[in-house]
Short mmCIF file of C-alpha atoms and ligand atoms in Angstrom, two decimals:
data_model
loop_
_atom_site.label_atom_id
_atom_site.label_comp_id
_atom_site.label_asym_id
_atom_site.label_seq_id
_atom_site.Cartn_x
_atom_site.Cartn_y
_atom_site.Cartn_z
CA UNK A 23 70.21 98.94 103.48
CA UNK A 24 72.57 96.43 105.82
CA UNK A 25 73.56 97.89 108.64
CA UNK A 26 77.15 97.96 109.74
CA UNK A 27 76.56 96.09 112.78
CA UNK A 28 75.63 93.26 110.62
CA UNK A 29 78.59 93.26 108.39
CA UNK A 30 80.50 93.01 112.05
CA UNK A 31 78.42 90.10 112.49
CA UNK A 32 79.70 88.57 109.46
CA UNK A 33 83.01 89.02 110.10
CA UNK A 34 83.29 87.75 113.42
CA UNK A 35 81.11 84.43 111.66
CA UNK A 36 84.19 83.81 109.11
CA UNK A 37 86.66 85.16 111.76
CA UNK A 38 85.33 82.32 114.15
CA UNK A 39 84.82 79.37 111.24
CA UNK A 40 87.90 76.97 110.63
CA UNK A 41 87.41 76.71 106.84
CA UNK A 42 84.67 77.68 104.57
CA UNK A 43 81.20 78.78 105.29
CA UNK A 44 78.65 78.51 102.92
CA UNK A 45 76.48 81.32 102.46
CA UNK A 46 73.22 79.19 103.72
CA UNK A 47 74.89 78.37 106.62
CA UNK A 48 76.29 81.94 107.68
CA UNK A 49 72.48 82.79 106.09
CA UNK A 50 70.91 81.15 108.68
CA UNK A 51 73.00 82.16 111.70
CA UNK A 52 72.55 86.18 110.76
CA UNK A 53 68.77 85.29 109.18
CA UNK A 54 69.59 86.57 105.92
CA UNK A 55 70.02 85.31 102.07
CA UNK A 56 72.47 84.21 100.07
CA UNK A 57 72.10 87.09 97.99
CA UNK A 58 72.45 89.27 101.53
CA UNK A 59 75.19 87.71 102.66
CA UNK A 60 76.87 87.41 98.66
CA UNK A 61 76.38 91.60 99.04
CA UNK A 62 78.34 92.19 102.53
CA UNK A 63 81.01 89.94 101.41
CA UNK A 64 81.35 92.25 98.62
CA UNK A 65 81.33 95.45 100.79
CA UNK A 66 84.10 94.17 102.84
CA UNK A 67 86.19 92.90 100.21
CA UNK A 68 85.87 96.38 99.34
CA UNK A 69 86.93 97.80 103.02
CA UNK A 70 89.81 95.47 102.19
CA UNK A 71 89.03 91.92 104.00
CA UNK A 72 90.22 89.10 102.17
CA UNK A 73 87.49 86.90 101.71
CA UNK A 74 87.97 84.00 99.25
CA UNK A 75 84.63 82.83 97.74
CA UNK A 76 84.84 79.20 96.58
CA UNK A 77 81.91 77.85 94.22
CA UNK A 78 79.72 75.83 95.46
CA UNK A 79 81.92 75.52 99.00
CA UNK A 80 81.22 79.48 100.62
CA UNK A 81 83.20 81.98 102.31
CA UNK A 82 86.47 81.87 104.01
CA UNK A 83 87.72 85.14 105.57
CA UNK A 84 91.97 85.44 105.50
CA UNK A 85 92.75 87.65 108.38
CA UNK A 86 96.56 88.52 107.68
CA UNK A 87 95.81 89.05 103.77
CA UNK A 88 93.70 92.05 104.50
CA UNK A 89 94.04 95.56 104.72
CA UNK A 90 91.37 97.64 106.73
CA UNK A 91 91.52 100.80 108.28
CA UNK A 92 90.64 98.83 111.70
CA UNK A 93 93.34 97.17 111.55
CA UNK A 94 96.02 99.64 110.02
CA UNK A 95 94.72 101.71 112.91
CA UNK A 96 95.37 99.06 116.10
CA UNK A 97 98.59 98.32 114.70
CA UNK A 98 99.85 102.18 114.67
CA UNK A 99 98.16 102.81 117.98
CA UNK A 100 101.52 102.31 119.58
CA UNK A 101 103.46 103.97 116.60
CA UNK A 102 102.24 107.00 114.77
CA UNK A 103 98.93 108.59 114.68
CA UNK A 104 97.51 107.42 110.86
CA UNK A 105 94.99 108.49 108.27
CA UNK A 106 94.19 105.81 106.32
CA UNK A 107 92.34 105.81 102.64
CA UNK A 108 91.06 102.65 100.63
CA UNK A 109 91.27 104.79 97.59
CA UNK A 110 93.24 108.04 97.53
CA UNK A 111 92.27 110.84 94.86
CA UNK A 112 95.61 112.36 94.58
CA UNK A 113 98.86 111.22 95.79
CA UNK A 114 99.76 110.61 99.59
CA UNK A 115 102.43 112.54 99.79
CA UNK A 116 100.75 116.04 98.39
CA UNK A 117 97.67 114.81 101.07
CA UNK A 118 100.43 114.80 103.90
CA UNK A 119 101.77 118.22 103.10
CA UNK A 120 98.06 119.31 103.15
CA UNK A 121 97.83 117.96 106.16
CA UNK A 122 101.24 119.50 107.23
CA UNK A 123 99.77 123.00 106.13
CA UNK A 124 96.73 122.79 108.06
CA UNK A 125 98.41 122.11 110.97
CA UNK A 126 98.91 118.41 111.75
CA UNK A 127 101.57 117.72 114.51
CA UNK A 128 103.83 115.39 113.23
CA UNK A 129 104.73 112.63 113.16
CA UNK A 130 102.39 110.91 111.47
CA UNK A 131 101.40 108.67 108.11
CA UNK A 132 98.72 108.84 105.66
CA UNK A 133 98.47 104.88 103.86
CA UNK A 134 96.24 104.22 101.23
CA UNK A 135 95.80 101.16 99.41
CA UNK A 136 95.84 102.45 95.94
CA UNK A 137 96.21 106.62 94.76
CA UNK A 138 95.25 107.83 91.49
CA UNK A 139 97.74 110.53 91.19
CA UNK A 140 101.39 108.56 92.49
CA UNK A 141 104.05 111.17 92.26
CA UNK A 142 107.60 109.44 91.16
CA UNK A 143 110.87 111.19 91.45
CA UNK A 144 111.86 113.59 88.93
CA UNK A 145 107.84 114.68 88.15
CA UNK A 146 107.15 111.11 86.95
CA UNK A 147 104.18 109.36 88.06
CA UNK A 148 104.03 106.17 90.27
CA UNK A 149 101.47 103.38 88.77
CA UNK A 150 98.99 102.85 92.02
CA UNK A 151 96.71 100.19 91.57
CA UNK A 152 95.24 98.16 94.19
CA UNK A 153 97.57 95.36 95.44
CA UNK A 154 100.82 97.27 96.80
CA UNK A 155 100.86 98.92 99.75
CA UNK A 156 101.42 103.45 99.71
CA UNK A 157 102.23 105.42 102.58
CA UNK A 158 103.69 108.68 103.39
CA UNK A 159 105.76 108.93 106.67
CA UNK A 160 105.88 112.36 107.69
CA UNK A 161 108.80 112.97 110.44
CA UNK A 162 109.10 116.28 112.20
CA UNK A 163 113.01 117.61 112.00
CA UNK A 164 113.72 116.44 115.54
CA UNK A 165 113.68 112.88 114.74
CA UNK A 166 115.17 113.33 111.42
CA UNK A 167 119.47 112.42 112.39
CA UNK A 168 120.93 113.93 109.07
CA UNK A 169 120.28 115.70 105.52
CA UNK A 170 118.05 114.82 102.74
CA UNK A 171 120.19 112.32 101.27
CA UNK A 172 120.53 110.18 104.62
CA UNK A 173 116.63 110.44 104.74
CA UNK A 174 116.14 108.93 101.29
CA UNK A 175 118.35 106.11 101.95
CA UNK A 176 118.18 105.16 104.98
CA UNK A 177 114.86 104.77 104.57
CA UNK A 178 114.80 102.50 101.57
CA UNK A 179 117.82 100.60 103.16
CA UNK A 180 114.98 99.99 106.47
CA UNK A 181 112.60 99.09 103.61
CA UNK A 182 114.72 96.85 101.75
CA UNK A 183 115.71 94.79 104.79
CA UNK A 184 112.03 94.64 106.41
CA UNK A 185 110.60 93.27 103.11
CA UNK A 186 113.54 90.77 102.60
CA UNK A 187 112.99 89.64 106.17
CA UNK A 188 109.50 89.28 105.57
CA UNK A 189 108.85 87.62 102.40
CA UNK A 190 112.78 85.70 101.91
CA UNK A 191 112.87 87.30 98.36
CA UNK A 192 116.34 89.62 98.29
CA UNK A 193 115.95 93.02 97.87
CA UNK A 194 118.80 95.26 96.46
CA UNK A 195 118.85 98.74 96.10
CA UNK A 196 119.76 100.63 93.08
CA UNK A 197 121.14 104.07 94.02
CA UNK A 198 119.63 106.26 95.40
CA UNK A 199 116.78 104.80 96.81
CA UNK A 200 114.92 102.58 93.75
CA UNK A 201 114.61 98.72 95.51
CA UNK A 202 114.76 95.80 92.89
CA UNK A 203 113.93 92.21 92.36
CA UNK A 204 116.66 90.64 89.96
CA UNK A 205 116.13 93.36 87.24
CA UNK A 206 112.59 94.78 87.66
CA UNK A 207 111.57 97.42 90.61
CA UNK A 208 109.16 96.54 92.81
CA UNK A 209 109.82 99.48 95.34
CA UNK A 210 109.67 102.98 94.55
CA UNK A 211 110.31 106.00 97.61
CA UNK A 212 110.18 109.69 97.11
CA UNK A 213 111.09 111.57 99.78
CA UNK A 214 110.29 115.79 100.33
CA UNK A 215 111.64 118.01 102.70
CA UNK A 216 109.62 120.87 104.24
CA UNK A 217 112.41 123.53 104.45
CA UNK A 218 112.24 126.18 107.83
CA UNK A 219 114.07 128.72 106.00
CA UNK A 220 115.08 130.32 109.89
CA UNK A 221 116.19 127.41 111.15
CA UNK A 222 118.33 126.73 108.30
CA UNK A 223 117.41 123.20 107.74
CA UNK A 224 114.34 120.53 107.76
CA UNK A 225 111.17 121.21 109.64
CA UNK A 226 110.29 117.81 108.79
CA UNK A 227 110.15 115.05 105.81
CA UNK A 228 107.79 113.24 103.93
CA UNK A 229 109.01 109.64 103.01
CA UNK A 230 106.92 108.27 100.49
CA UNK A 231 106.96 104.95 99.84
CA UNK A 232 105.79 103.16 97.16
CA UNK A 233 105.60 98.96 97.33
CA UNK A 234 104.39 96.94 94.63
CA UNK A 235 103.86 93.64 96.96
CA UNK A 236 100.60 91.75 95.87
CA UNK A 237 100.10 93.65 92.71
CA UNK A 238 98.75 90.79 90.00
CA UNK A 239 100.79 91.61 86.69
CA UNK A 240 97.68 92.83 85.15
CA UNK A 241 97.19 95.55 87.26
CA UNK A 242 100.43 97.38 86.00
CA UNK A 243 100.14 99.51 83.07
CA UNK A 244 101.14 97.33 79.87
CA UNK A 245 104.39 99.55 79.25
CA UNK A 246 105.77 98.70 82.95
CA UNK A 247 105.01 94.77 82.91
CA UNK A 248 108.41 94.10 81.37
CA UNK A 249 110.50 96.61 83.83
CA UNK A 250 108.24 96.49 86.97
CA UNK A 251 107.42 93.47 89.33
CA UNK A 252 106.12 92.60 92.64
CA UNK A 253 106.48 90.19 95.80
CA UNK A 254 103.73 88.52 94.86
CA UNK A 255 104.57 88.01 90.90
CA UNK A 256 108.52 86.95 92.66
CA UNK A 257 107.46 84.92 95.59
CA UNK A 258 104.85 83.11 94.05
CA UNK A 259 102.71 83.74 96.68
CA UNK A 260 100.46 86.87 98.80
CA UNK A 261 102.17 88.49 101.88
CA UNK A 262 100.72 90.35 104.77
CA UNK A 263 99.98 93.98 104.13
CA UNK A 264 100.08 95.19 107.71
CA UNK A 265 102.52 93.65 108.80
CA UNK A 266 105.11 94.49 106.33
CA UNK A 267 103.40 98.23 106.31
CA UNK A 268 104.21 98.01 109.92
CA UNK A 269 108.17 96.51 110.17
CA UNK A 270 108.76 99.13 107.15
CA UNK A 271 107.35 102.25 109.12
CA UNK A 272 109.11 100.88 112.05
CA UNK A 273 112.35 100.11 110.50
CA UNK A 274 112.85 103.68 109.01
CA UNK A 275 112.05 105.25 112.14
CA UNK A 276 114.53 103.20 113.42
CA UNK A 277 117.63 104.50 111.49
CA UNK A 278 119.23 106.67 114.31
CA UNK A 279 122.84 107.48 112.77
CA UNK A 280 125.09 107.03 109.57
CA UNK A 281 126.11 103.36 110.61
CA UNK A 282 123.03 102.23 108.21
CA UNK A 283 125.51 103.07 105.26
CA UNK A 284 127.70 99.86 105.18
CA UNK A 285 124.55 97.71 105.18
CA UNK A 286 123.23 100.18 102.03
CA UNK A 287 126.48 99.28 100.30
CA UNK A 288 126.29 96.19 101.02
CA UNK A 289 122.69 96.12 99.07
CA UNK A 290 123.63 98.90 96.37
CA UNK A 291 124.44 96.58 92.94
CA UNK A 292 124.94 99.26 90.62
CA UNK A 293 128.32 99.58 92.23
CA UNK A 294 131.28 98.66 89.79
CA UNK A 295 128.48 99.02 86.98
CA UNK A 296 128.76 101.19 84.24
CA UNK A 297 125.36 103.87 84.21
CA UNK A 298 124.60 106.70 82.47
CA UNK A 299 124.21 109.88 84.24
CA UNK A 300 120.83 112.00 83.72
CA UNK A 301 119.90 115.23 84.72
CA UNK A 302 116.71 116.45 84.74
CA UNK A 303 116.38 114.08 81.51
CA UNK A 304 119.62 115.56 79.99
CA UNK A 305 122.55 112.52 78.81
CA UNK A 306 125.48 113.40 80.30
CA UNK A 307 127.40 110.50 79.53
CA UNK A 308 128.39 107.23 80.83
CA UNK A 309 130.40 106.67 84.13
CA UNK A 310 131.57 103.34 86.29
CA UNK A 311 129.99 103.42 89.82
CA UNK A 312 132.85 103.14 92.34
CA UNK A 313 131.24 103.57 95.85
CA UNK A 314 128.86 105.78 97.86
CA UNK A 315 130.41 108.10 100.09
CA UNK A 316 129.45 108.76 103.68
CA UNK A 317 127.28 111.73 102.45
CA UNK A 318 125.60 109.24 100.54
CA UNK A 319 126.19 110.93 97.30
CA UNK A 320 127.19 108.31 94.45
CA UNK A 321 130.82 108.06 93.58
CA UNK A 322 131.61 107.36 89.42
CA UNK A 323 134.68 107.57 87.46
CA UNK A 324 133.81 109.17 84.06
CA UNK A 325 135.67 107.55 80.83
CA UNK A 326 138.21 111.04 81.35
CA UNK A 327 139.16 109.38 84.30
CA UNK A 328 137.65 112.27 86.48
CA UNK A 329 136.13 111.34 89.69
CA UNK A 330 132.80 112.73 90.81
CA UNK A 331 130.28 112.60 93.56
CA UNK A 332 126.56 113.11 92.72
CA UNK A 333 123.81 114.08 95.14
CA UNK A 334 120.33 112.47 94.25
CA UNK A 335 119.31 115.67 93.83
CA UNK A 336 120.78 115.88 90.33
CA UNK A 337 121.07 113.18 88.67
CA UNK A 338 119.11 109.87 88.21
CA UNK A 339 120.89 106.62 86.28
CA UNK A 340 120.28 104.24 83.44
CA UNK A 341 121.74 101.02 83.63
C1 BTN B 422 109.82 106.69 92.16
O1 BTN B 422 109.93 105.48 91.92
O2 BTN B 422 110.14 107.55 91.33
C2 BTN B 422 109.28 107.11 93.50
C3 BTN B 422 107.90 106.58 93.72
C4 BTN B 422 107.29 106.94 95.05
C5 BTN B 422 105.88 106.44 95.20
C6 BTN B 422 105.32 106.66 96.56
S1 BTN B 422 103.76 105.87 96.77
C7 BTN B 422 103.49 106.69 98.25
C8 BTN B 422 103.97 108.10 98.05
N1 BTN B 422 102.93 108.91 97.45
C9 BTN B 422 103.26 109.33 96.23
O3 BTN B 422 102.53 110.02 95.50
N2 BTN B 422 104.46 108.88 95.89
C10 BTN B 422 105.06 108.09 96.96
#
């Protein structure tokens, strides 16, 4: 059995190497075999340490490309109070209502690095596999500045604009709160309210967010690989999980007021595109998008020439 102290060892060896290590050197330092040293590199690529093994060359250990709880948790110290999972039975969101239930102050956000049981909008599920980055932000109603809608998107305009930042690869939002690459989603958010019936209003929100950003194509179910994509499969190249888990947490906190909406417009292409209009799975025709509104609700223009507003409550769009 290796201890954990040893595998702390390890990583400060590769933390403190240039390049590669080979496993006889790093061997020798910690007095241990290849094969010893070949199993704790597996245990912490496991825990979520990026460590590149090279053939014949060793070990090199890529601090920004991982993902630990040790470091989720320094970055948040300053933040939110997190609970973080490397593999979540379940979906994030139902574990932060759990949470909610039992008692948890918020806020607060439970991240996970893959889920087995992603919930999508609309009772569809959201494909989870390790590679993207999952987190529920749970907000108490005091530092919530509007309704549901605003909640939904602002937060995927803040998560738009922190991964464009971040990786240079433009992110556009398709109403209400779906974030795309050219034509294939590579974003998904879901957000629930917990509803104080005395109070009238939200005792606090659960932002789920969904982000497909170093997710190999193989790691989609086949059916999605033509409509879904990720930074990674864009960008040609891996980004840092942390950091963009960090600047997107940050960023939707940071949406104080309605003055978010131009920049959402700005980012919105469905506008002057002609959708079709589903609720609850039900075809209710085609319609022109001509704007969102300052509620946030989509405005269309139906073939009759009738103007209408939908909330995202009831209806979802085809392009
Ligand atoms: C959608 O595209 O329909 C919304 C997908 C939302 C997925 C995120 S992943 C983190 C959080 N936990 C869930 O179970 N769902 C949301």
């Amino acid at each position: 059995m290796l201890s954990m102290d040893r595998h702390q060892d390890l990583i400060r060896i590769l933390d403190s190497a240039d390049g590669f290590l080979s496993g006889e050197e790093i061997g020798g330092v910690l007095s241990l075999s290849r094969m010893s040293i070949s199993n704790m590199v597996r245990d912490l690529q496991k825990d979520g340490y990026y460590i590149e093994k090279r053939s014949g060359v060793g070990y090199r250990l890529f601090r920004e490309l991982s993902f630990t709880k040790e470091m989720v948790e320094k970055e948040f110290e300053d933040i939110v109070p997190v609970y973080f999972f490397q593999t979540l039975e379940g979906s994030s969101n139902n574990y932060a209502k759990k949470l909610l239930s039992e008692g948890t102050e918020s806020p607060f956000v439970v991240v996970t690095r893959s889920q087995s049981g992603g919930k999508g909008r609309l009772g569809r599920s959201f494909s989870s596999p390790e590679g993207g980055v999952y987190f529920s932000l749970v907000l108490p109603g005091r530092m919530l500045f509007e309704s549901a809608d605003h909640i939904t998107t602002s937060s995927s305009l803040a998560t738009a604009k922190a991964l464009e930042e971040l990786t240079g690869i433009e992110s556009r939002i398709k109403w209400v709160n779906d974030i795309y690459i050219g034509g294939k989603k590579a974003v998904g958010i879901l957000s629930e309210g917990i509803v104080d019936l005395e109070l009238g209003g939200l005792s606090s929100a659960v932002i789920g967010v969904g982000i497909n950003l170093n997710t190999p194509l193989e790691a989609f179910p086949e059916e999605l690989r033509v409509k879904a994509t990720s930074y990674y499969l864009e960008g040609g190249k891996r980004y840092p999980y942390v950091e963009v888990l960090s600047r997107v947490v940050k960023g939707i906190i940071g949406i104080q007021n309605r003055s978010y909406l131009d920049e959402y417009r700005g980012r919105c292409f469905i506008i002057g595109k002609d959708v079709r209009i589903l609720s609850y799975g039900k075809d209710l025709g085609s319609a022109r998008c001509i704007a969102v509104d300052d509620d946030a609700h989509l405005v269309v223009i139906l073939p009759s020439g009738e103007i209408k507003h939908l909330s995202s409550g009831e209806v979802t769009l085809k392009l």
